[in-house]
């Protein structure tokens, strides 16, 4: 349970209350799937009066804590982590991120700096997850071992999961990720990454079937090739025009996020 002073509960407009009620429903749905959930029976969502709801909500500057019987759920807004490993602390305590998670432009970090960085409490992202030029990070799964759902309510261009120009990355490792509701996935320019093409992304991200871009380096270990993935491997097989279009689109997108904005669709 997260400690809060009663003074930290702040009033909200009716519109924000309705939005926050939606957060409660999402949080309860998410909690049903948590391995450590203490509520096993179906939970009935009942209408909340304003007074009941305000007594339930505790708000800090970036995190909304939803207090329900037997557990607390931290709902965080979109999170942008860049320039330094120390900013990973922004993810601390988040079980649900309502928006995107962008991790990018960390140029001066070594693998040892990520040794104790992990967020096993994070279960769901409603927007997209993006990694771009994060030096020293070898495994995404060690950061988010229990991430199970990326909803894709907002996308980076057309993608719900993007891993781009990650020079140190060796494995995806998102063993708990079972569902990408909307959008496709894109892995490109990750020279040390292996076996990414053996993952059945069509099964995980069904709505993006046929649109996934998985670029592997020539000679990288592939393991057993999955049906339907081969057409998306681009080891120099794509036409120059397709490659140019892809590079142009991503150049615009990554330039914008590098300046602090996002390419949300």
PDB file of C-alpha atoms in Angstrom:
ATOM      1  CA  UNK A   1       0.000   0.000   0.000  1.00  0.00           C
ATOM      2  CA  UNK A   2       1.372   3.404  -0.910  1.00  0.00           C
ATOM      3  CA  UNK A   3       1.585   5.964   1.901  1.00  0.00           C
ATOM      4  CA  UNK A   4      -0.418   9.136   1.373  1.00  0.00           C
ATOM      5  CA  UNK A   5      -1.491  12.076   3.443  1.00  0.00           C
ATOM      6  CA  UNK A   6      -5.162  13.103   3.177  1.00  0.00           C
ATOM      7  CA  UNK A   7      -3.894  16.451   1.950  1.00  0.00           C
ATOM      8  CA  UNK A   8      -2.686  14.761  -1.224  1.00  0.00           C
ATOM      9  CA  UNK A   9      -6.223  13.961  -2.389  1.00  0.00           C
ATOM     10  CA  UNK A  10      -7.262  16.766  -4.734  1.00  0.00           C
ATOM     11  CA  UNK A  11     -10.710  17.450  -6.230  1.00  0.00           C
ATOM     12  CA  UNK A  12     -11.327  16.888  -9.907  1.00  0.00           C
ATOM     13  CA  UNK A  13     -13.866  18.059 -12.477  1.00  0.00           C
ATOM     14  CA  UNK A  14     -16.766  15.797 -13.447  1.00  0.00           C
ATOM     15  CA  UNK A  15     -15.089  15.085 -16.774  1.00  0.00           C
ATOM     16  CA  UNK A  16     -11.885  13.978 -15.082  1.00  0.00           C
ATOM     17  CA  UNK A  17     -13.873  11.908 -12.622  1.00  0.00           C
ATOM     18  CA  UNK A  18     -15.468  10.003 -15.507  1.00  0.00           C
ATOM     19  CA  UNK A  19     -12.056   9.424 -17.024  1.00  0.00           C
ATOM     20  CA  UNK A  20     -10.697   8.210 -13.717  1.00  0.00           C
ATOM     21  CA  UNK A  21     -13.633   5.831 -13.275  1.00  0.00           C
ATOM     22  CA  UNK A  22     -12.514   4.277 -16.539  1.00  0.00           C
ATOM     23  CA  UNK A  23      -9.067   3.891 -14.988  1.00  0.00           C
ATOM     24  CA  UNK A  24     -10.609   1.975 -12.103  1.00  0.00           C
ATOM     25  CA  UNK A  25     -12.295  -0.461 -14.487  1.00  0.00           C
ATOM     26  CA  UNK A  26      -9.052  -0.960 -16.412  1.00  0.00           C
ATOM     27  CA  UNK A  27      -7.140  -1.430 -13.197  1.00  0.00           C
ATOM     28  CA  UNK A  28      -9.536  -4.076 -11.921  1.00  0.00           C
ATOM     29  CA  UNK A  29      -9.333  -5.948 -15.222  1.00  0.00           C
ATOM     30  CA  UNK A  30      -5.563  -5.795 -15.036  1.00  0.00           C
ATOM     31  CA  UNK A  31      -5.541  -6.956 -11.410  1.00  0.00           C
ATOM     32  CA  UNK A  32      -7.490 -10.095 -12.302  1.00  0.00           C
ATOM     33  CA  UNK A  33      -4.553 -11.148 -14.431  1.00  0.00           C
ATOM     34  CA  UNK A  34      -1.870 -10.375 -11.874  1.00  0.00           C
ATOM     35  CA  UNK A  35      -0.094 -13.398 -10.459  1.00  0.00           C
ATOM     36  CA  UNK A  36      -0.164 -11.941  -6.973  1.00  0.00           C
ATOM     37  CA  UNK A  37      -3.827 -10.944  -6.995  1.00  0.00           C
ATOM     38  CA  UNK A  38      -5.662 -11.621  -3.759  1.00  0.00           C
ATOM     39  CA  UNK A  39      -9.113 -11.370  -5.309  1.00  0.00           C
ATOM     40  CA  UNK A  40     -10.025 -14.491  -7.205  1.00  0.00           C
ATOM     41  CA  UNK A  41     -13.779 -14.079  -7.626  1.00  0.00           C
ATOM     42  CA  UNK A  42     -15.268 -11.947 -10.408  1.00  0.00           C
ATOM     43  CA  UNK A  43     -15.594  -8.298  -9.428  1.00  0.00           C
ATOM     44  CA  UNK A  44     -18.782  -6.448 -10.232  1.00  0.00           C
ATOM     45  CA  UNK A  45     -18.306  -2.857 -11.368  1.00  0.00           C
ATOM     46  CA  UNK A  46     -20.916  -0.715  -9.630  1.00  0.00           C
ATOM     47  CA  UNK A  47     -21.663   2.983 -10.206  1.00  0.00           C
ATOM     48  CA  UNK A  48     -19.542   5.217  -7.992  1.00  0.00           C
ATOM     49  CA  UNK A  49     -20.851   8.353  -6.352  1.00  0.00           C
ATOM     50  CA  UNK A  50     -18.584  11.387  -6.408  1.00  0.00           C
ATOM     51  CA  UNK A  51     -17.841  11.162  -2.689  1.00  0.00           C
ATOM     52  CA  UNK A  52     -17.028   7.453  -2.851  1.00  0.00           C
ATOM     53  CA  UNK A  53     -14.793   7.945  -5.841  1.00  0.00           C
ATOM     54  CA  UNK A  54     -12.855  10.857  -4.368  1.00  0.00           C
ATOM     55  CA  UNK A  55     -12.236   8.838  -1.233  1.00  0.00           C
ATOM     56  CA  UNK A  56     -10.792   6.133  -3.460  1.00  0.00           C
ATOM     57  CA  UNK A  57      -8.462   8.324  -5.522  1.00  0.00           C
ATOM     58  CA  UNK A  58      -5.107   9.611  -4.318  1.00  0.00           C
ATOM     59  CA  UNK A  59      -3.212  11.784  -6.756  1.00  0.00           C
ATOM     60  CA  UNK A  60       0.437  12.794  -6.890  1.00  0.00           C
ATOM     61  CA  UNK A  61       2.182  14.833  -9.559  1.00  0.00           C
ATOM     62  CA  UNK A  62       2.509  11.921 -11.996  1.00  0.00           C
ATOM     63  CA  UNK A  63       0.805   8.855 -10.529  1.00  0.00           C
ATOM     64  CA  UNK A  64      -2.805   8.128  -9.652  1.00  0.00           C
ATOM     65  CA  UNK A  65      -3.136   5.498  -6.925  1.00  0.00           C
ATOM     66  CA  UNK A  66      -6.438   3.634  -7.001  1.00  0.00           C
ATOM     67  CA  UNK A  67      -7.342   2.147  -3.633  1.00  0.00           C
ATOM     68  CA  UNK A  68      -9.688  -0.799  -3.864  1.00  0.00           C
ATOM     69  CA  UNK A  69     -10.327  -3.515  -1.294  1.00  0.00           C
ATOM     70  CA  UNK A  70      -7.211  -5.593  -0.621  1.00  0.00           C
ATOM     71  CA  UNK A  71      -4.865  -3.866  -3.089  1.00  0.00           C
ATOM     72  CA  UNK A  72      -3.615  -0.635  -4.631  1.00  0.00           C
ATOM     73  CA  UNK A  73      -2.960  -0.023  -8.311  1.00  0.00           C
ATOM     74  CA  UNK A  74      -0.645   2.712  -9.560  1.00  0.00           C
ATOM     75  CA  UNK A  75      -1.829   4.243 -12.834  1.00  0.00           C
ATOM     76  CA  UNK A  76       0.858   6.388 -14.470  1.00  0.00           C
ATOM     77  CA  UNK A  77       0.579   8.778 -17.373  1.00  0.00           C
ATOM     78  CA  UNK A  78       2.831   8.652 -20.466  1.00  0.00           C
ATOM     79  CA  UNK A  79       6.488   8.303 -19.526  1.00  0.00           C
ATOM     80  CA  UNK A  80       9.489   9.633 -21.453  1.00  0.00           C
ATOM     81  CA  UNK A  81      12.922   8.422 -20.320  1.00  0.00           C
ATOM     82  CA  UNK A  82      15.950   9.903 -22.064  1.00  0.00           C
ATOM     83  CA  UNK A  83      19.560  11.049 -21.672  1.00  0.00           C
ATOM     84  CA  UNK A  84      20.327   9.258 -18.397  1.00  0.00           C
ATOM     85  CA  UNK A  85      19.709   5.904 -16.724  1.00  0.00           C
ATOM     86  CA  UNK A  86      18.628   7.675 -13.546  1.00  0.00           C
ATOM     87  CA  UNK A  87      15.355   8.709 -15.180  1.00  0.00           C
ATOM     88  CA  UNK A  88      14.169   5.100 -15.156  1.00  0.00           C
ATOM     89  CA  UNK A  89      12.942   5.956 -11.661  1.00  0.00           C
ATOM     90  CA  UNK A  90       9.925   7.556 -13.353  1.00  0.00           C
ATOM     91  CA  UNK A  91       8.559   4.040 -13.887  1.00  0.00           C
ATOM     92  CA  UNK A  92       8.812   3.110 -10.238  1.00  0.00           C
ATOM     93  CA  UNK A  93       5.542   1.769  -8.841  1.00  0.00           C
ATOM     94  CA  UNK A  94       3.636   1.819 -12.138  1.00  0.00           C
ATOM     95  CA  UNK A  95       1.363  -1.150 -12.782  1.00  0.00           C
ATOM     96  CA  UNK A  96      -0.530   0.488 -15.647  1.00  0.00           C
ATOM     97  CA  UNK A  97       0.785   3.223 -17.942  1.00  0.00           C
ATOM     98  CA  UNK A  98      -2.074   5.133 -19.502  1.00  0.00           C
ATOM     99  CA  UNK A  99      -0.301   6.333 -22.635  1.00  0.00           C
ATOM    100  CA  UNK A 100       3.118   5.569 -24.110  1.00  0.00           C
ATOM    101  CA  UNK A 101       6.507   4.581 -22.728  1.00  0.00           C
ATOM    102  CA  UNK A 102       9.467   6.034 -24.645  1.00  0.00           C
ATOM    103  CA  UNK A 103      13.016   5.070 -23.664  1.00  0.00           C
ATOM    104  CA  UNK A 104      15.568   6.776 -25.871  1.00  0.00           C
ATOM    105  CA  UNK A 105      18.815   8.658 -26.438  1.00  0.00           C
ATOM    106  CA  UNK A 106      20.831   7.281 -23.538  1.00  0.00           C
ATOM    107  CA  UNK A 107      24.315   7.543 -25.010  1.00  0.00           C
ATOM    108  CA  UNK A 108      26.643   7.218 -22.023  1.00  0.00           C
ATOM    109  CA  UNK A 109      25.640   4.079 -20.160  1.00  0.00           C
ATOM    110  CA  UNK A 110      27.267   0.707 -19.569  1.00  0.00           C
ATOM    111  CA  UNK A 111      25.519  -2.680 -19.148  1.00  0.00           C
ATOM    112  CA  UNK A 112      26.364  -2.739 -15.443  1.00  0.00           C
ATOM    113  CA  UNK A 113      24.220   0.346 -14.873  1.00  0.00           C
ATOM    114  CA  UNK A 114      21.087  -1.641 -15.785  1.00  0.00           C
ATOM    115  CA  UNK A 115      21.852  -4.544 -13.452  1.00  0.00           C
ATOM    116  CA  UNK A 116      19.433  -3.451 -10.722  1.00  0.00           C
ATOM    117  CA  UNK A 117      16.834  -1.775 -12.923  1.00  0.00           C
ATOM    118  CA  UNK A 118      13.634  -3.800 -13.243  1.00  0.00           C
ATOM    119  CA  UNK A 119       9.918  -3.071 -13.044  1.00  0.00           C
ATOM    120  CA  UNK A 120       8.128  -6.382 -12.417  1.00  0.00           C
ATOM    121  CA  UNK A 121       4.991  -4.540 -11.301  1.00  0.00           C
ATOM    122  CA  UNK A 122       4.309  -3.130 -14.784  1.00  0.00           C
ATOM    123  CA  UNK A 123       1.592  -5.204 -16.467  1.00  0.00           C
ATOM    124  CA  UNK A 124       0.019  -3.011 -19.145  1.00  0.00           C
ATOM    125  CA  UNK A 125       0.707  -0.066 -21.458  1.00  0.00           C
ATOM    126  CA  UNK A 126      -2.328   1.455 -23.164  1.00  0.00           C
ATOM    127  CA  UNK A 127      -0.317   3.256 -25.867  1.00  0.00           C
ATOM    128  CA  UNK A 128       2.973   2.164 -27.420  1.00  0.00           C
ATOM    129  CA  UNK A 129       6.404   1.052 -26.190  1.00  0.00           C
ATOM    130  CA  UNK A 130       9.463   2.482 -27.936  1.00  0.00           C
ATOM    131  CA  UNK A 131      13.208   1.928 -27.523  1.00  0.00           C
ATOM    132  CA  UNK A 132      15.624   4.088 -29.524  1.00  0.00           C
ATOM    133  CA  UNK A 133      19.403   4.412 -29.132  1.00  0.00           C
ATOM    134  CA  UNK A 134      19.711   3.181 -25.552  1.00  0.00           C
ATOM    135  CA  UNK A 135      23.349   2.253 -25.033  1.00  0.00           C
ATOM    136  CA  UNK A 136      24.247  -0.623 -22.734  1.00  0.00           C
ATOM    137  CA  UNK A 137      20.771  -2.199 -22.510  1.00  0.00           C
ATOM    138  CA  UNK A 138      21.013  -5.889 -23.382  1.00  0.00           C
ATOM    139  CA  UNK A 139      17.539  -7.205 -22.504  1.00  0.00           C
ATOM    140  CA  UNK A 140      14.090  -5.625 -22.598  1.00  0.00           C
ATOM    141  CA  UNK A 141      12.614  -8.528 -20.666  1.00  0.00           C
ATOM    142  CA  UNK A 142      14.773  -7.808 -17.634  1.00  0.00           C
ATOM    143  CA  UNK A 143      13.238  -4.347 -17.473  1.00  0.00           C
ATOM    144  CA  UNK A 144       9.637  -5.536 -17.871  1.00  0.00           C
ATOM    145  CA  UNK A 145       9.432  -9.243 -16.957  1.00  0.00           C
ATOM    146  CA  UNK A 146       5.659  -9.164 -16.372  1.00  0.00           C
ATOM    147  CA  UNK A 147       4.482  -6.832 -19.135  1.00  0.00           C
ATOM    148  CA  UNK A 148       1.611  -8.732 -20.738  1.00  0.00           C
ATOM    149  CA  UNK A 149      -0.460  -6.241 -22.768  1.00  0.00           C
ATOM    150  CA  UNK A 150       0.297  -3.329 -25.094  1.00  0.00           C
ATOM    151  CA  UNK A 151      -3.032  -1.909 -26.234  1.00  0.00           C
ATOM    152  CA  UNK A 152      -1.911   0.474 -28.961  1.00  0.00           C
ATOM    153  CA  UNK A 153      -4.576   3.100 -28.270  1.00  0.00           C
ATOM    154  CA  UNK A 154      -1.904   5.528 -29.468  1.00  0.00           C
ATOM    155  CA  UNK A 155       0.775   4.424 -31.947  1.00  0.00           C
ATOM    156  CA  UNK A 156       4.210   5.541 -33.070  1.00  0.00           C
ATOM    157  CA  UNK A 157       3.493   5.980 -36.775  1.00  0.00           C
ATOM    158  CA  UNK A 158       1.747   2.565 -37.204  1.00  0.00           C
ATOM    159  CA  UNK A 159       3.571   0.657 -34.490  1.00  0.00           C
ATOM    160  CA  UNK A 160       2.746  -0.386 -30.937  1.00  0.00           C
ATOM    161  CA  UNK A 161       6.220  -1.805 -30.258  1.00  0.00           C
ATOM    162  CA  UNK A 162       9.351  -0.243 -31.746  1.00  0.00           C
ATOM    163  CA  UNK A 163      12.959  -1.252 -31.099  1.00  0.00           C
ATOM    164  CA  UNK A 164      15.273   0.812 -33.307  1.00  0.00           C
ATOM    165  CA  UNK A 165      19.039   1.380 -33.374  1.00  0.00           C
ATOM    166  CA  UNK A 166      19.672  -0.464 -30.118  1.00  0.00           C
ATOM    167  CA  UNK A 167      23.354  -1.306 -30.548  1.00  0.00           C
ATOM    168  CA  UNK A 168      23.791  -3.272 -27.307  1.00  0.00           C
ATOM    169  CA  UNK A 169      20.495  -5.195 -27.283  1.00  0.00           C
ATOM    170  CA  UNK A 170      20.935  -8.982 -27.378  1.00  0.00           C
ATOM    171  CA  UNK A 171      17.463 -10.302 -26.569  1.00  0.00           C
ATOM    172  CA  UNK A 172      13.845  -9.207 -26.462  1.00  0.00           C
ATOM    173  CA  UNK A 173      12.948 -11.418 -23.505  1.00  0.00           C
ATOM    174  CA  UNK A 174       9.344 -10.240 -23.105  1.00  0.00           C
ATOM    175  CA  UNK A 175       8.166 -13.692 -22.050  1.00  0.00           C
ATOM    176  CA  UNK A 176       4.928 -12.424 -20.490  1.00  0.00           C
ATOM    177  CA  UNK A 177       3.851 -10.358 -23.496  1.00  0.00           C
ATOM    178  CA  UNK A 178       0.860 -12.173 -24.968  1.00  0.00           C
ATOM    179  CA  UNK A 179      -1.181  -9.412 -26.591  1.00  0.00           C
ATOM    180  CA  UNK A 180      -0.627  -6.338 -28.725  1.00  0.00           C
ATOM    181  CA  UNK A 181      -4.204  -5.208 -29.306  1.00  0.00           C
ATOM    182  CA  UNK A 182      -3.656  -2.612 -32.048  1.00  0.00           C
ATOM    183  CA  UNK A 183      -0.721  -1.814 -34.295  1.00  0.00           C
ATOM    184  CA  UNK A 184       2.280  -3.748 -35.546  1.00  0.00           C
ATOM    185  CA  UNK A 185       5.835  -4.261 -34.303  1.00  0.00           C
ATOM    186  CA  UNK A 186       9.128  -3.076 -35.732  1.00  0.00           C
ATOM    187  CA  UNK A 187      12.681  -4.240 -34.978  1.00  0.00           C
ATOM    188  CA  UNK A 188      15.411  -2.664 -37.071  1.00  0.00           C
ATOM    189  CA  UNK A 189      19.118  -1.728 -36.870  1.00  0.00           C
ATOM    190  CA  UNK A 190      19.767  -3.803 -33.772  1.00  0.00           C
ATOM    191  CA  UNK A 191      23.048  -5.490 -34.795  1.00  0.00           C
ATOM    192  CA  UNK A 192      23.502  -7.654 -31.682  1.00  0.00           C
ATOM    193  CA  UNK A 193      19.869  -8.809 -31.407  1.00  0.00           C
ATOM    194  CA  UNK A 194      19.274 -12.508 -32.048  1.00  0.00           C
ATOM    195  CA  UNK A 195      16.230 -14.763 -32.512  1.00  0.00           C
ATOM    196  CA  UNK A 196      13.739 -11.884 -32.784  1.00  0.00           C
ATOM    197  CA  UNK A 197      12.446 -13.358 -36.050  1.00  0.00           C
ATOM    198  CA  UNK A 198      11.576 -16.657 -34.349  1.00  0.00           C
ATOM    199  CA  UNK A 199       8.846 -14.999 -32.284  1.00  0.00           C
ATOM    200  CA  UNK A 200       5.349 -15.415 -33.707  1.00  0.00           C
ATOM    201  CA  UNK A 201       4.458 -11.728 -33.845  1.00  0.00           C
ATOM    202  CA  UNK A 202       1.366 -12.474 -35.946  1.00  0.00           C
ATOM    203  CA  UNK A 203      -0.030 -14.374 -32.968  1.00  0.00           C
ATOM    204  CA  UNK A 204       0.834 -11.686 -30.425  1.00  0.00           C
ATOM    205  CA  UNK A 205      -0.128  -8.682 -32.567  1.00  0.00           C
ATOM    206  CA  UNK A 206      -2.948 -10.052 -34.706  1.00  0.00           C
ATOM    207  CA  UNK A 207      -4.248  -6.682 -35.895  1.00  0.00           C
ATOM    208  CA  UNK A 208      -0.851  -5.898 -37.424  1.00  0.00           C
ATOM    209  CA  UNK A 209      -0.526  -9.205 -39.244  1.00  0.00           C
ATOM    210  CA  UNK A 210       1.476  -8.798 -42.420  1.00  0.00           C
ATOM    211  CA  UNK A 211       2.701  -5.333 -41.387  1.00  0.00           C
ATOM    212  CA  UNK A 212       5.442  -6.283 -38.943  1.00  0.00           C
ATOM    213  CA  UNK A 213       8.983  -5.271 -39.877  1.00  0.00           C
ATOM    214  CA  UNK A 214      11.659  -7.549 -38.469  1.00  0.00           C
ATOM    215  CA  UNK A 215      15.113  -6.756 -39.839  1.00  0.00           C
ATOM    216  CA  UNK A 216      17.865  -9.141 -38.788  1.00  0.00           C
ATOM    217  CA  UNK A 217      21.557  -8.778 -39.442  1.00  0.00           C
ATOM    218  CA  UNK A 218      23.073 -11.207 -41.976  1.00  0.00           C
ATOM    219  CA  UNK A 219      24.408 -14.315 -40.283  1.00  0.00           C
ATOM    220  CA  UNK A 220      22.625 -13.766 -36.979  1.00  0.00           C
ATOM    221  CA  UNK A 221      21.329 -16.868 -35.143  1.00  0.00           C
ATOM    222  CA  UNK A 222      17.719 -17.472 -36.096  1.00  0.00           C
ATOM    223  CA  UNK A 223      16.761 -20.769 -34.574  1.00  0.00           C
ATOM    224  CA  UNK A 224      13.640 -22.385 -36.011  1.00  0.00           C
ATOM    225  CA  UNK A 225      11.904 -20.110 -38.526  1.00  0.00           C
ATOM    226  CA  UNK A 226       8.230 -19.530 -37.824  1.00  0.00           C
ATOM    227  CA  UNK A 227       5.663 -19.716 -40.595  1.00  0.00           C
ATOM    228  CA  UNK A 228       4.694 -16.331 -41.970  1.00  0.00           C
ATOM    229  CA  UNK A 229       7.764 -14.474 -40.734  1.00  0.00           C
ATOM    230  CA  UNK A 230      10.117 -15.043 -43.628  1.00  0.00           C
ATOM    231  CA  UNK A 231       8.423 -12.488 -45.877  1.00  0.00           C
ATOM    232  CA  UNK A 232       9.164  -9.810 -43.308  1.00  0.00           C
ATOM    233  CA  UNK A 233      12.922 -10.461 -43.098  1.00  0.00           C
ATOM    234  CA  UNK A 234      14.764  -7.704 -44.874  1.00  0.00           C
ATOM    235  CA  UNK A 235      18.448  -8.745 -45.070  1.00  0.00           C
ATOM    236  CA  UNK A 236      18.922  -6.659 -48.193  1.00  0.00           C
ATOM    237  CA  UNK A 237      16.006  -8.386 -49.921  1.00  0.00           C
ATOM    238  CA  UNK A 238      13.711  -5.349 -49.905  1.00  0.00           C
ATOM    239  CA  UNK A 239      13.675  -3.039 -52.889  1.00  0.00           C
ATOM    240  CA  UNK A 240      15.588   0.218 -52.728  1.00  0.00           C
ATOM    241  CA  UNK A 241      12.343   2.149 -52.979  1.00  0.00           C
ATOM    242  CA  UNK A 242      10.749   0.344 -50.041  1.00  0.00           C
ATOM    243  CA  UNK A 243      13.900   0.802 -48.002  1.00  0.00           C
ATOM    244  CA  UNK A 244      14.038   4.511 -48.844  1.00  0.00           C
ATOM    245  CA  UNK A 245      10.395   5.028 -47.882  1.00  0.00           C
ATOM    246  CA  UNK A 246      10.870   3.193 -44.609  1.00  0.00           C
ATOM    247  CA  UNK A 247      13.997   5.162 -43.756  1.00  0.00           C
ATOM    248  CA  UNK A 248      12.336   8.469 -44.633  1.00  0.00           C
ATOM    249  CA  UNK A 249       9.334   7.739 -42.428  1.00  0.00           C
ATOM    250  CA  UNK A 250      11.448   6.713 -39.497  1.00  0.00           C
ATOM    251  CA  UNK A 251      13.884   9.585 -39.921  1.00  0.00           C
ATOM    252  CA  UNK A 252      11.008  12.017 -39.487  1.00  0.00           C
ATOM    253  CA  UNK A 253       9.608  10.112 -36.507  1.00  0.00           C
ATOM    254  CA  UNK A 254      12.857   9.628 -34.625  1.00  0.00           C
ATOM    255  CA  UNK A 255      13.901  13.227 -35.269  1.00  0.00           C
ATOM    256  CA  UNK A 256      10.672  14.424 -33.695  1.00  0.00           C
ATOM    257  CA  UNK A 257      10.933  12.258 -30.598  1.00  0.00           C
ATOM    258  CA  UNK A 258      14.563  13.294 -30.262  1.00  0.00           C
ATOM    259  CA  UNK A 259      13.316  16.850 -29.942  1.00  0.00           C
ATOM    260  CA  UNK A 260      10.862  15.874 -27.241  1.00  0.00           C
ATOM    261  CA  UNK A 261       7.681  15.320 -29.251  1.00  0.00           C
ATOM    262  CA  UNK A 262       6.033  12.090 -30.377  1.00  0.00           C
ATOM    263  CA  UNK A 263       4.613  10.621 -33.574  1.00  0.00           C
ATOM    264  CA  UNK A 264       1.262   9.514 -32.190  1.00  0.00           C
ATOM    265  CA  UNK A 265      -1.532   8.165 -34.385  1.00  0.00           C
TER     266      UNK A 265
END
